[in-house]
Structure formats: C-alpha cells, structure tokens
PDB file of C-alpha atoms in Angstrom:
ATOM      1  CA  MET A   1      67.040 -99.866 -14.326  1.00 71.00           C
ATOM      2  CA  LYS A   2      67.157 -96.165 -13.565  1.00 85.00           C
ATOM      3  CA  GLU A   3      69.726 -95.022 -11.014  1.00 91.00           C
ATOM      4  CA  TYR A   4      67.663 -93.356  -8.321  1.00 97.00           C
ATOM      5  CA  ARG A   5      68.744 -90.371  -6.264  1.00 98.00           C
ATOM      6  CA  TRP A   6      68.664 -91.120  -2.542  1.00 98.00           C
ATOM      7  CA  ALA A   7      68.544 -88.611   0.311  1.00 98.00           C
ATOM      8  CA  THR A   8      69.251 -89.548   3.901  1.00 98.00           C
ATOM      9  CA  LEU A   9      67.253 -87.855   6.626  1.00 98.00           C
ATOM     10  CA  GLY A  10      69.487 -88.351   9.644  1.00 97.00           C
ATOM     11  CA  CYS A  11      73.249 -88.813  10.077  1.00 96.00           C
ATOM     12  CA  GLY A  12      73.500 -91.588  12.666  1.00 95.00           C
ATOM     13  CA  ILE A  13      74.819 -95.140  12.552  1.00 96.00           C
ATOM     14  CA  ILE A  14      72.298 -96.396  10.013  1.00 96.00           C
ATOM     15  CA  ALA A  15      72.858 -93.398   7.741  1.00 97.00           C
ATOM     16  CA  ASN A  16      76.574 -94.179   7.764  1.00 98.00           C
ATOM     17  CA  GLN A  17      75.824 -97.802   6.851  1.00 97.00           C
ATOM     18  CA  LEU A  18      73.573 -96.605   4.042  1.00 98.00           C
ATOM     19  CA  ALA A  19      76.304 -94.350   2.647  1.00 98.00           C
ATOM     20  CA  GLN A  20      78.790 -97.225   2.845  1.00 98.00           C
ATOM     21  CA  ALA A  21      76.325 -99.538   1.082  1.00 97.00           C
ATOM     22  CA  MET A  22      76.060 -97.005  -1.721  1.00 97.00           C
ATOM     23  CA  GLU A  23      79.838 -96.790  -1.962  1.00 97.00           C
ATOM     24  CA  ALA A  24      80.043-100.589  -2.179  1.00 96.00           C
ATOM     25  CA  LYS A  25      77.749-100.361  -5.209  1.00 93.00           C
ATOM     26  CA  GLY A  26      79.951 -97.686  -6.780  1.00 96.00           C
ATOM     27  CA  ARG A  27      77.447 -94.931  -5.997  1.00 96.00           C
ATOM     28  CA  ARG A  28      76.881 -92.075  -3.584  1.00 97.00           C
ATOM     29  CA  LEU A  29      73.949 -90.658  -1.731  1.00 98.00           C
ATOM     30  CA  TYR A  30      72.607 -87.589  -3.512  1.00 98.00           C
ATOM     31  CA  SER A  31      71.838 -85.463  -0.456  1.00 98.00           C
ATOM     32  CA  VAL A  32      71.666 -85.278   3.331  1.00 98.00           C
ATOM     33  CA  ALA A  33      69.224 -83.586   5.708  1.00 98.00           C
ATOM     34  CA  ASN A  34      69.670 -83.321   9.451  1.00 97.00           C
ATOM     35  CA  ARG A  35      68.362 -81.205  12.307  1.00 95.00           C
ATOM     36  CA  THR A  36      71.938 -80.164  13.127  1.00 95.00           C
ATOM     37  CA  HIS A  37      73.317 -78.593   9.965  1.00 95.00           C
ATOM     38  CA  ASP A  38      76.978 -78.922  10.964  1.00 96.00           C
ATOM     39  CA  LYS A  39      76.599 -82.690  11.361  1.00 97.00           C
ATOM     40  CA  ALA A  40      75.050 -82.873   7.906  1.00 97.00           C
ATOM     41  CA  VAL A  41      78.011 -80.954   6.464  1.00 98.00           C
ATOM     42  CA  ASP A  42      80.494 -83.293   8.160  1.00 97.00           C
ATOM     43  CA  PHE A  43      78.550 -86.320   6.921  1.00 98.00           C
ATOM     44  CA  ALA A  44      78.518 -84.983   3.365  1.00 98.00           C
ATOM     45  CA  ASP A  45      82.266 -84.320   3.470  1.00 97.00           C
ATOM     46  CA  LYS A  46      82.920 -87.842   4.736  1.00 98.00           C
ATOM     47  CA  TYR A  47      81.033 -89.518   1.895  1.00 98.00           C
ATOM     48  CA  GLY A  48      81.402 -87.032  -0.927  1.00 97.00           C
ATOM     49  CA  ILE A  49      77.718 -86.097  -0.963  1.00 98.00           C
ATOM     50  CA  GLU A  50      77.019 -83.131  -3.190  1.00 94.00           C
ATOM     51  CA  LYS A  51      74.010 -81.575  -1.490  1.00 98.00           C
ATOM     52  CA  VAL A  52      73.343 -80.500   2.112  1.00 98.00           C
ATOM     53  CA  TYR A  53      70.091 -78.754   3.018  1.00 98.00           C
ATOM     54  CA  ASP A  54      70.079 -75.625   5.132  1.00 95.00           C
ATOM     55  CA  LYS A  55      66.800 -76.714   6.720  1.00 96.00           C
ATOM     56  CA  ILE A  56      65.744 -80.305   7.255  1.00 96.00           C
ATOM     57  CA  ASP A  57      62.383 -79.800   5.535  1.00 97.00           C
ATOM     58  CA  ASP A  58      64.092 -78.650   2.323  1.00 98.00           C
ATOM     59  CA  VAL A  59      64.647 -82.285   1.371  1.00 98.00           C
ATOM     60  CA  PHE A  60      60.917 -82.721   0.785  1.00 98.00           C
ATOM     61  CA  GLU A  61      60.836 -79.828  -1.708  1.00 98.00           C
ATOM     62  CA  ASP A  62      63.833 -81.012  -3.739  1.00 98.00           C
ATOM     63  CA  GLU A  63      62.451 -82.219  -7.067  1.00 97.00           C
ATOM     64  CA  ASP A  64      65.651 -84.152  -7.761  1.00 97.00           C
ATOM     65  CA  VAL A  65      65.189 -86.513  -4.797  1.00 98.00           C
ATOM     66  CA  ASP A  66      63.584 -89.854  -5.668  1.00 98.00           C
ATOM     67  CA  ILE A  67      63.880 -91.828  -2.407  1.00 98.00           C
ATOM     68  CA  ILE A  68      64.287 -90.658   1.179  1.00 98.00           C
ATOM     69  CA  TYR A  69      65.755 -92.941   3.841  1.00 98.00           C
ATOM     70  CA  ILE A  70      64.511 -91.826   7.284  1.00 98.00           C
ATOM     71  CA  SER A  71      66.753 -92.904  10.164  1.00 97.00           C
ATOM     72  CA  THR A  72      65.823 -90.446  12.913  1.00 95.00           C
ATOM     73  CA  PRO A  73      64.385 -91.661  16.289  1.00 92.00           C
ATOM     74  CA  HIS A  74      61.149 -93.542  15.652  1.00 91.00           C
ATOM     75  CA  ASN A  75      58.927 -91.116  17.559  1.00 95.00           C
ATOM     76  CA  THR A  76      59.816 -88.506  14.898  1.00 96.00           C
ATOM     77  CA  HIS A  77      59.013 -90.740  11.916  1.00 98.00           C
ATOM     78  CA  ILE A  78      55.356 -89.908  11.369  1.00 98.00           C
ATOM     79  CA  ASN A  79      55.984 -86.172  11.048  1.00 98.00           C
ATOM     80  CA  TYR A  80      58.636 -86.762   8.392  1.00 98.00           C
ATOM     81  CA  LEU A  81      56.571 -89.463   6.696  1.00 98.00           C
ATOM     82  CA  ARG A  82      53.648 -87.066   6.315  1.00 98.00           C
ATOM     83  CA  LYS A  83      55.831 -84.483   4.598  1.00 98.00           C
ATOM     84  CA  ALA A  84      57.794 -86.904   2.433  1.00 98.00           C
ATOM     85  CA  LEU A  85      54.811 -88.890   1.170  1.00 98.00           C
ATOM     86  CA  ALA A  86      52.708 -85.782   0.555  1.00 98.00           C
ATOM     87  CA  ALA A  87      55.606 -84.429  -1.519  1.00 98.00           C
ATOM     88  CA  GLY A  88      55.540 -87.558  -3.685  1.00 98.00           C
ATOM     89  CA  LYS A  89      58.768 -89.078  -2.397  1.00 98.00           C
ATOM     90  CA  HIS A  90      59.318 -92.812  -2.054  1.00 98.00           C
ATOM     91  CA  VAL A  91      60.332 -93.603   1.527  1.00 98.00           C
ATOM     92  CA  LEU A  92      62.375 -96.326   3.180  1.00 98.00           C
ATOM     93  CA  CYS A  93      61.963 -95.729   6.920  1.00 98.00           C
ATOM     94  CA  GLU A  94      64.009 -97.198   9.718  1.00 97.00           C
ATOM     95  CA  LYS A  95      62.250 -99.488  12.184  1.00 97.00           C
ATOM     96  CA  SER A  96      60.034 -99.122  13.993  1.00 97.00           C
ATOM     97  CA  ILE A  97      58.360 -97.366  11.104  1.00 98.00           C
ATOM     98  CA  THR A  98      55.912 -95.529  13.418  1.00 98.00           C
ATOM     99  CA  LEU A  99      54.885 -95.559  17.065  1.00 98.00           C
ATOM    100  CA  ASN A 100      51.584 -97.350  16.524  1.00 98.00           C
ATOM    101  CA  ASP A 101      49.083 -98.750  14.052  1.00 98.00           C
ATOM    102  CA  GLU A 102      47.124 -95.494  13.740  1.00 98.00           C
ATOM    103  CA  GLU A 103      50.206 -93.592  12.580  1.00 98.00           C
ATOM    104  CA  LEU A 104      51.124 -96.355  10.163  1.00 98.00           C
ATOM    105  CA  GLY A 105      47.593 -96.445   8.764  1.00 98.00           C
ATOM    106  CA  GLU A 106      47.845 -92.726   8.041  1.00 98.00           C
ATOM    107  CA  ALA A 107      51.223 -93.169   6.339  1.00 98.00           C
ATOM    108  CA  VAL A 108      49.993 -96.086   4.203  1.00 98.00           C
ATOM    109  CA  ALA A 109      46.989 -94.043   3.080  1.00 98.00           C
ATOM    110  CA  LEU A 110      49.256 -91.121   2.140  1.00 98.00           C
ATOM    111  CA  ALA A 111      51.525 -93.411   0.131  1.00 98.00           C
ATOM    112  CA  GLU A 112      48.576 -94.849  -1.765  1.00 98.00           C
ATOM    113  CA  GLU A 113      47.110 -91.402  -2.373  1.00 98.00           C
ATOM    114  CA  ASN A 114      50.383 -90.103  -3.791  1.00 98.00           C
ATOM    115  CA  HIS A 115      51.284 -93.298  -5.690  1.00 97.00           C
ATOM    116  CA  VAL A 116      54.648 -93.813  -3.979  1.00 98.00           C
ATOM    117  CA  ILE A 117      56.397 -96.734  -2.297  1.00 98.00           C
ATOM    118  CA  LEU A 118      56.495 -96.781   1.498  1.00 98.00           C
ATOM    119  CA  ALA A 119      58.528 -99.447   3.271  1.00 98.00           C
ATOM    120  CA  GLU A 120      60.178-100.255   6.578  1.00 98.00           C
ATOM    121  CA  ALA A 121      63.920-100.903   6.568  1.00 98.00           C
ATOM    122  CA  MET A 122      63.499-104.333   8.163  1.00 98.00           C
ATOM    123  CA  THR A 123      66.545-106.432   7.249  1.00 97.00           C
ATOM    124  CA  ILE A 124      64.656-109.713   7.769  1.00 97.00           C
ATOM    125  CA  PHE A 125      62.475-108.952   4.757  1.00 97.00           C
ATOM    126  CA  HIS A 126      65.492-108.476   2.485  1.00 96.00           C
ATOM    127  CA  MET A 127      68.308-110.815   3.536  1.00 97.00           C
ATOM    128  CA  PRO A 128      68.726-113.580   0.905  1.00 97.00           C
ATOM    129  CA  ILE A 129      68.739-116.325   3.558  1.00 98.00           C
ATOM    130  CA  TYR A 130      65.055-115.710   4.296  1.00 98.00           C
ATOM    131  CA  LYS A 131      64.085-115.944   0.654  1.00 96.00           C
ATOM    132  CA  LYS A 132      66.038-119.196   0.317  1.00 97.00           C
ATOM    133  CA  LEU A 133      64.418-120.674   3.425  1.00 98.00           C
ATOM    134  CA  ASN A 134      61.000-119.790   2.038  1.00 97.00           C
ATOM    135  CA  GLU A 135      61.788-121.776  -1.093  1.00 97.00           C
ATOM    136  CA  ILE A 136      62.680-124.806   1.024  1.00 98.00           C
ATOM    137  CA  ILE A 137      59.549-124.467   3.146  1.00 98.00           C
ATOM    138  CA  GLU A 138      57.319-124.052   0.106  1.00 97.00           C
ATOM    139  CA  SER A 139      58.802-127.198  -1.424  1.00 97.00           C
ATOM    140  CA  GLY A 140      57.044-129.165   1.327  1.00 97.00           C
ATOM    141  CA  ARG A 141      60.043-131.171   2.460  1.00 96.00           C
ATOM    142  CA  LEU A 142      59.720-129.921   6.049  1.00 98.00           C
ATOM    143  CA  GLY A 143      55.965-130.449   6.254  1.00 98.00           C
ATOM    144  CA  ALA A 144      53.561-128.147   8.026  1.00 98.00           C
ATOM    145  CA  LEU A 145      54.717-125.372  10.374  1.00 98.00           C
ATOM    146  CA  SER A 146      53.941-125.856  14.061  1.00 98.00           C
ATOM    147  CA  LEU A 147      55.973-123.517  16.299  1.00 98.00           C
ATOM    148  CA  VAL A 148      58.268-120.482  16.150  1.00 98.00           C
ATOM    149  CA  GLN A 149      60.449-119.586  19.150  1.00 98.00           C
ATOM    150  CA  MET A 150      62.240-116.257  19.346  1.00 96.00           C
ATOM    151  CA  ASN A 151      64.810-114.738  21.696  1.00 93.00           C
ATOM    152  CA  PHE A 152      66.300-111.259  21.576  1.00 94.00           C
ATOM    153  CA  GLY A 153      68.021-109.847  24.647  1.00 94.00           C
ATOM    154  CA  SER A 154      70.463-106.980  24.920  1.00 92.00           C
ATOM    155  CA  TYR A 155      72.293-105.775  28.008  1.00 94.00           C
ATOM    156  CA  LYS A 156      72.003-102.009  28.230  1.00 93.00           C
ATOM    157  CA  GLU A 157      73.391-100.108  31.210  1.00 92.00           C
ATOM    158  CA  TYR A 158      70.753 -98.405  33.337  1.00 90.00           C
ATOM    159  CA  ASP A 159      71.168 -94.944  31.857  1.00 89.00           C
ATOM    160  CA  MET A 160      67.643 -93.592  31.912  1.00 84.00           C
ATOM    161  CA  GLU A 161      68.585 -90.716  29.614  1.00 84.00           C
ATOM    162  CA  ASN A 162      69.651 -93.183  26.938  1.00 87.00           C
ATOM    163  CA  ARG A 163      67.147 -93.693  24.110  1.00 89.00           C
ATOM    164  CA  PHE A 164      66.668 -97.353  25.097  1.00 94.00           C
ATOM    165  CA  PHE A 165      65.014 -96.382  28.379  1.00 95.00           C
ATOM    166  CA  ASN A 166      63.931 -92.817  27.632  1.00 95.00           C
ATOM    167  CA  ARG A 167      60.150 -92.545  27.386  1.00 94.00           C
ATOM    168  CA  SER A 168      60.388 -89.223  25.551  1.00 93.00           C
ATOM    169  CA  LEU A 169      62.369 -90.989  22.801  1.00 93.00           C
ATOM    170  CA  ALA A 170      59.877 -93.890  22.627  1.00 95.00           C
ATOM    171  CA  GLY A 171      62.298 -96.223  24.356  1.00 96.00           C
ATOM    172  CA  GLY A 172      61.602 -99.770  25.435  1.00 97.00           C
ATOM    173  CA  ALA A 173      62.180-103.306  24.228  1.00 97.00           C
ATOM    174  CA  MET A 174      59.110-103.631  22.011  1.00 97.00           C
ATOM    175  CA  LEU A 175      59.830-100.901  19.460  1.00 97.00           C
ATOM    176  CA  ASP A 176      63.602-101.399  19.525  1.00 95.00           C
ATOM    177  CA  ILE A 177      64.129-105.170  19.407  1.00 96.00           C
ATOM    178  CA  GLY A 178      60.601-106.602  19.534  1.00 97.00           C
ATOM    179  CA  VAL A 179      59.992-105.370  16.015  1.00 98.00           C
ATOM    180  CA  TYR A 180      62.752-107.712  14.809  1.00 97.00           C
ATOM    181  CA  ALA A 181      61.424-110.698  16.735  1.00 97.00           C
ATOM    182  CA  LEU A 182      57.842-110.184  15.588  1.00 98.00           C
ATOM    183  CA  SER A 183      58.948-109.580  11.993  1.00 98.00           C
ATOM    184  CA  PHE A 184      60.763-112.929  12.096  1.00 98.00           C
ATOM    185  CA  VAL A 185      57.643-114.595  13.469  1.00 98.00           C
ATOM    186  CA  ARG A 186      55.416-113.003  10.838  1.00 98.00           C
ATOM    187  CA  TRP A 187      57.770-113.983   8.014  1.00 98.00           C
ATOM    188  CA  PHE A 188      57.279-117.672   8.753  1.00 98.00           C
ATOM    189  CA  LEU A 189      53.687-117.838  10.019  1.00 98.00           C
ATOM    190  CA  SER A 190      50.988-118.490   7.430  1.00 97.00           C
ATOM    191  CA  SER A 191      48.920-115.536   8.680  1.00 98.00           C
ATOM    192  CA  LYS A 192      48.885-112.844  11.333  1.00 98.00           C
ATOM    193  CA  PRO A 193      48.242-114.112  14.871  1.00 98.00           C
ATOM    194  CA  ASP A 194      44.741-113.367  16.106  1.00 97.00           C
ATOM    195  CA  GLN A 195      45.354-114.537  19.684  1.00 98.00           C
ATOM    196  CA  ILE A 196      48.033-112.724  21.710  1.00 98.00           C
ATOM    197  CA  VAL A 197      48.813-112.793  25.435  1.00 98.00           C
ATOM    198  CA  SER A 198      51.817-111.183  27.090  1.00 98.00           C
ATOM    199  CA  GLN A 199      53.585-110.140  30.264  1.00 98.00           C
ATOM    200  CA  VAL A 200      55.754-107.090  30.841  1.00 98.00           C
ATOM    201  CA  THR A 201      58.258-105.724  33.357  1.00 98.00           C
ATOM    202  CA  TYR A 202      58.914-101.988  33.250  1.00 97.00           C
ATOM    203  CA  ALA A 203      62.118 -99.995  33.570  1.00 96.00           C
ATOM    204  CA  PRO A 204      62.083 -97.170  36.158  1.00 94.00           C
ATOM    205  CA  THR A 205      61.151 -94.731  33.371  1.00 94.00           C
ATOM    206  CA  GLY A 206      57.954 -96.619  32.579  1.00 95.00           C
ATOM    207  CA  VAL A 207      59.007 -98.202  29.290  1.00 96.00           C
ATOM    208  CA  ASP A 208      59.038-101.963  28.765  1.00 98.00           C
ATOM    209  CA  GLU A 209      62.339-103.483  29.891  1.00 97.00           C
ATOM    210  CA  LYS A 210      61.424-107.113  29.286  1.00 97.00           C
ATOM    211  CA  ALA A 211      58.445-108.963  27.908  1.00 98.00           C
ATOM    212  CA  SER A 212      57.170-112.435  27.104  1.00 98.00           C
ATOM    213  CA  ILE A 213      54.632-112.927  24.325  1.00 98.00           C
ATOM    214  CA  LEU A 214      52.541-115.920  23.198  1.00 98.00           C
ATOM    215  CA  LEU A 215      50.864-115.867  19.789  1.00 98.00           C
ATOM    216  CA  LYS A 216      48.559-118.155  17.761  1.00 98.00           C
ATOM    217  CA  ASN A 217      47.046-117.668  14.323  1.00 98.00           C
ATOM    218  CA  PRO A 218      43.902-119.166  12.723  1.00 98.00           C
ATOM    219  CA  GLU A 219      45.991-122.041  11.294  1.00 98.00           C
ATOM    220  CA  GLU A 220      46.870-123.081  14.893  1.00 98.00           C
ATOM    221  CA  GLU A 221      50.517-122.153  14.348  1.00 98.00           C
ATOM    222  CA  MET A 222      52.039-120.816  17.568  1.00 98.00           C
ATOM    223  CA  ALA A 223      54.958-118.573  18.499  1.00 98.00           C
ATOM    224  CA  THR A 224      56.773-117.447  21.634  1.00 98.00           C
ATOM    225  CA  VAL A 225      58.869-114.279  21.954  1.00 98.00           C
ATOM    226  CA  ILE A 226      61.136-113.292  24.874  1.00 97.00           C
ATOM    227  CA  LEU A 227      62.605-109.766  24.927  1.00 98.00           C
ATOM    228  CA  SER A 228      64.966-107.980  27.287  1.00 97.00           C
ATOM    229  CA  LEU A 229      66.965-104.753  27.343  1.00 96.00           C
ATOM    230  CA  HIS A 230      68.866-105.571  30.558  1.00 95.00           C
ATOM    231  CA  ALA A 231      69.707-109.280  30.209  1.00 95.00           C
ATOM    232  CA  LYS A 232      71.702-110.680  27.336  1.00 94.00           C
ATOM    233  CA  GLN A 233      70.144-113.455  25.268  1.00 92.00           C
ATOM    234  CA  PRO A 234      71.297-115.018  22.018  1.00 91.00           C
ATOM    235  CA  LYS A 235      69.581-113.627  18.955  1.00 93.00           C
ATOM    236  CA  ARG A 236      68.095-117.022  18.173  1.00 94.00           C
ATOM    237  CA  GLY A 237      65.110-118.198  16.208  1.00 97.00           C
ATOM    238  CA  THR A 238      63.775-121.742  15.907  1.00 98.00           C
ATOM    239  CA  ILE A 239      61.089-122.682  13.388  1.00 98.00           C
ATOM    240  CA  SER A 240      59.621-126.153  14.003  1.00 98.00           C
ATOM    241  CA  PHE A 241      57.837-128.207  11.332  1.00 98.00           C
ATOM    242  CA  GLU A 242      56.439-131.720  11.127  1.00 98.00           C
ATOM    243  CA  LYS A 243      59.591-133.125   9.557  1.00 98.00           C
ATOM    244  CA  GLY A 244      62.329-130.932  10.972  1.00 98.00           C
ATOM    245  CA  TYR A 245      63.314-127.603  12.446  1.00 98.00           C
ATOM    246  CA  ILE A 246      65.345-124.593  11.369  1.00 98.00           C
ATOM    247  CA  GLU A 247      67.722-122.759  13.725  1.00 98.00           C
ATOM    248  CA  MET A 248      69.081-119.287  13.082  1.00 97.00           C
ATOM    249  CA  PHE A 249      71.465-117.212  15.170  1.00 94.00           C
ATOM    250  CA  GLU A 250      72.095-113.480  14.762  1.00 94.00           C
ATOM    251  CA  TYR A 251      68.903-113.508  12.736  1.00 95.00           C
ATOM    252  CA  PRO A 252      68.344-109.743  12.160  1.00 95.00           C
ATOM    253  CA  ARG A 253      71.069-109.822   9.487  1.00 96.00           C
ATOM    254  CA  GLY A 254      71.366-113.579   9.207  1.00 96.00           C
ATOM    255  CA  GLU A 255      73.380-115.297   6.493  1.00 97.00           C
ATOM    256  CA  SER A 256      73.061-118.955   7.486  1.00 98.00           C
ATOM    257  CA  ALA A 257      70.673-121.437   9.071  1.00 98.00           C
ATOM    258  CA  VAL A 258      70.785-125.091  10.127  1.00 98.00           C
ATOM    259  CA  ILE A 259      68.006-127.532   9.314  1.00 98.00           C
ATOM    260  CA  THR A 260      67.729-130.663  11.462  1.00 98.00           C
ATOM    261  CA  TYR A 261      65.542-133.416  10.005  1.00 98.00           C
ATOM    262  CA  THR A 262      63.358-135.253  12.508  1.00 96.00           C
ATOM    263  CA  GLU A 263      63.425-138.721  10.926  1.00 94.00           C
ATOM    264  CA  ASP A 264      67.146-139.401  11.187  1.00 96.00           C
ATOM    265  CA  GLY A 265      68.588-136.286  12.879  1.00 95.00           C
ATOM    266  CA  HIS A 266      70.836-135.326   9.983  1.00 97.00           C
ATOM    267  CA  THR A 267      71.561-131.627   9.516  1.00 98.00           C
ATOM    268  CA  GLU A 268      71.861-129.339   6.537  1.00 98.00           C
ATOM    269  CA  VAL A 269      73.533-125.920   6.535  1.00 98.00           C
ATOM    270  CA  ILE A 270      71.817-123.305   4.396  1.00 98.00           C
ATOM    271  CA  GLU A 271      73.788-120.198   3.426  1.00 98.00           C
ATOM    272  CA  ALA A 272      72.791-117.176   1.375  1.00 98.00           C
ATOM    273  CA  GLY A 273      73.914-113.569   1.291  1.00 97.00           C
ATOM    274  CA  ALA A 274      76.244-111.790   3.674  1.00 97.00           C
ATOM    275  CA  THR A 275      75.582-109.951   6.924  1.00 97.00           C
ATOM    276  CA  ALA A 276      77.851-107.103   5.839  1.00 96.00           C
ATOM    277  CA  ASP A 277      75.692-106.442   2.783  1.00 97.00           C
ATOM    278  CA  ALA A 278      72.374-106.008   4.635  1.00 97.00           C
ATOM    279  CA  LEU A 279      71.834-102.393   3.586  1.00 97.00           C
ATOM    280  CA  GLN A 280      72.703-103.185  -0.020  1.00 97.00           C
ATOM    281  CA  TYR A 281      69.891-105.734  -0.160  1.00 97.00           C
ATOM    282  CA  GLU A 282      67.446-103.161   1.182  1.00 97.00           C
ATOM    283  CA  VAL A 283      68.547-100.601  -1.393  1.00 97.00           C
ATOM    284  CA  GLU A 284      68.267-103.115  -4.240  1.00 96.00           C
ATOM    285  CA  ASP A 285      64.789-104.282  -3.214  1.00 97.00           C
ATOM    286  CA  MET A 286      63.588-100.720  -2.722  1.00 97.00           C
ATOM    287  CA  GLU A 287      64.767 -99.659  -6.163  1.00 97.00           C
ATOM    288  CA  MET A 288      63.101-102.684  -7.765  1.00 96.00           C
ATOM    289  CA  ALA A 289      59.858-101.797  -6.002  1.00 97.00           C
ATOM    290  CA  VAL A 290      60.083 -98.163  -7.113  1.00 97.00           C
ATOM    291  CA  SER A 291      60.841 -99.199 -10.690  1.00 96.00           C
ATOM    292  CA  GLY A 292      57.837-101.512 -10.689  1.00 94.00           C
ATOM    293  CA  GLU A 293      59.922-104.606 -11.468  1.00 91.00           C
ATOM    294  CA  ARG A 294      58.467-106.369  -8.438  1.00 83.00           C
ATOM    295  CA  ASP A 295      57.233-105.675  -4.930  1.00 80.00           C
ATOM    296  CA  GLU A 296      59.882-106.880  -2.509  1.00 82.00           C
ATOM    297  CA  MET A 297      59.170-104.542   0.408  1.00 95.00           C
ATOM    298  CA  HIS A 298      56.526-106.547   2.334  1.00 97.00           C
ATOM    299  CA  LEU A 299      54.583-103.583   3.671  1.00 98.00           C
ATOM    300  CA  ASP A 300      51.765-106.015   4.506  1.00 97.00           C
ATOM    301  CA  TYR A 301      54.055-107.753   7.019  1.00 98.00           C
ATOM    302  CA  THR A 302      55.089-104.373   8.438  1.00 98.00           C
ATOM    303  CA  VAL A 303      51.409-103.519   8.968  1.00 98.00           C
ATOM    304  CA  ASP A 304      50.756-106.875  10.663  1.00 98.00           C
ATOM    305  CA  VAL A 305      53.740-106.451  12.998  1.00 98.00           C
ATOM    306  CA  MET A 306      52.736-102.906  13.919  1.00 98.00           C
ATOM    307  CA  ASP A 307      49.185-104.119  14.617  1.00 98.00           C
ATOM    308  CA  MET A 308      50.586-106.758  16.982  1.00 98.00           C
ATOM    309  CA  MET A 309      52.924-104.359  18.780  1.00 98.00           C
ATOM    310  CA  SER A 310      50.160-101.795  19.188  1.00 98.00           C
ATOM    311  CA  GLN A 311      47.708-104.384  20.529  1.00 98.00           C
ATOM    312  CA  ILE A 312      50.290-105.648  23.021  1.00 98.00           C
ATOM    313  CA  ARG A 313      51.052-102.152  24.300  1.00 98.00           C
ATOM    314  CA  ARG A 314      47.332-101.375  24.573  1.00 97.00           C
ATOM    315  CA  ASP A 315      46.913-104.524  26.651  1.00 98.00           C
ATOM    316  CA  TRP A 316      49.690-103.250  28.904  1.00 98.00           C
ATOM    317  CA  GLY A 317      48.244 -99.749  29.047  1.00 97.00           C
ATOM    318  CA  MET A 318      51.636 -98.340  28.057  1.00 97.00           C
ATOM    319  CA  LYS A 319      51.624 -95.083  26.090  1.00 96.00           C
ATOM    320  CA  TYR A 320      54.253 -92.650  24.914  1.00 97.00           C
ATOM    321  CA  PRO A 321      53.870 -88.879  25.388  1.00 95.00           C
ATOM    322  CA  GLU A 322      52.817 -88.427  21.742  1.00 94.00           C
ATOM    323  CA  GLU A 323      49.967 -90.883  22.298  1.00 95.00           C
ATOM    324  CA  GLU A 324      48.597 -89.051  25.342  1.00 90.00           C
ATOM    325  CA  LYS A 325      47.849 -85.816  23.498  1.00 74.00           C
TER     326      LYS A 325
END
C-alpha cells in the first residue's frame, strides 16, 4: 500500500498523539499547519516534521498532502472541512466532526463531489475490541440485543473560560463526551434510534453540563445515556442480550470486555488491541479507506450520531453562536 503524506491542522494534545502514532509506525507527519506559526515550528522541531506553513490555509494548496488530520476546536471544523474537501484532500477530523447535522451534510456532499474520504476520528469505530465483539454478536451466541446502558462523567472545575463550559468554543457535555456515548450506542444498535427523549441541566454559561437520554429504534432495542461535566462517573458501557451481557470500562479506547452468560453466570474476558495504540488504528483504517482496500471509517454511523445530537439540542433549544447567525 502507498505510504500517504499526512498533514496535521492543529498542534494540541491529539496532534501530539498523532505524531507519536506515526513514530511508532516508523514514519513521520509530512507537514503541520497552525494558527500560531511559532507553535507549528516548535511542533515540527519536536517531531522532525519537514514542512511548516506560513499561513494555515497553505496546507490546502499543497499538492503533496494526501490526508489532513483536523484537531482544532470543533466549532472551527466546518470552515476547514470546506477548504480541505474542495481542494481534494482526504480528511480525518477530530470529534465532534461538526457542530450539527446541517454542517455535516454539507461536508459529506463536498467529499462525494470531490471523490475523497471524509471521516471522524472516533476511536470506538477503530479499536480492535469492537470489531471482535461484533464477530461474537453476529455469531448469535448472545441472542438478540435488548438494551444498551452508557455512562460518561468527567469532573471539570467551574472555569467558565475553559473550552468545556465556554459557549463561544462550542462547549458542553454533548459535543465533548456525548459523542463517544452515542457512538458506542450506535455501534451496537441494529439501526438509528427514531424515538429520543432527554433532560438537560445547564452550566452558568448556557451550555449543557449534564444530560440524560433515552433512545429506542424500530427494532425495539433501547438505550440510556447519562452525561456529566461536573460529576465523575465511570466510563462504562453495558450491552444486554437475551443470553448474556457485555461490560466495558474505559470504552472510548477500550481493549477488553467481559461477557457474562445468563444461563449459568459464567464469564468470559475478551481482549483485542491496546489502548495506547488508538491513533495507530485510526491511521491504518484511514489509509485502507483512501487506498480503496476497504471502507473502515463508518461515516454512516457518524452521520447517525450527529443527527441524534442535533435533534437532542433542538429539543432543548440550545444553540451556539455560529448557529444563531
């Protein structure tokens, strides 16, 4: 398979993890773009990256760039997606991929028009444990799916300038951690939920601090999701079937799960992949999708999750500044 040239747009935590993932594969990022040029230079020096752009938009005009990884704040994504996709670049974009379903619809249309791969960097869609669990589920030994229960709670200090609570940075639980919980739910459900009810409590800035969500799809499979940015919860998912249930902890980059069988209560530990290699799995799947070997990026699930998040926020009447224009 061709060795693709990757550019990172952004120099934050995820960009550092991406560069380290490349190093673990014996490779380097090709280039770096950032709003603050000095930070881009420092980042390039740290990882031996050969090219730094004077202006952030120069990355879109570089004919040598194959794939752009966007890891800027999610309220900036759509503007960069427009430019990258129109320039014929494949894009792996950090979650949440856009603010809402309208923005994502525009991005998907641009990707199709320009014959490029667009994907969200959602670890759940790429960790080997999820693929292995799907094989077990599809074998039929657990029977039909009934319920999915999700928890994701972080404790963030009440700093209203911080991105977690800052409305101008599209803060709030839904787009930051809810996207993980709903991606987990969508991975296991047979189809997208068509019935959704929810409750929300707001932070002083007007973004969602905590939320509870109930979902049901046409197959009568149900799910519950509890989110919080100011009360710690275990990152736990439970998937209940007729003949047993699966439990996963630290599920965003999970590497193991426990199956408990209903008939006799015996348990089975399932292991696959490694948490530390999460970004490597994303890179590998993205390159296979770009090469045409197979589609491992699950953009259809990303669209379903964004539809759900957008519907929930519309039900709440919660908008970000970009959505009020």
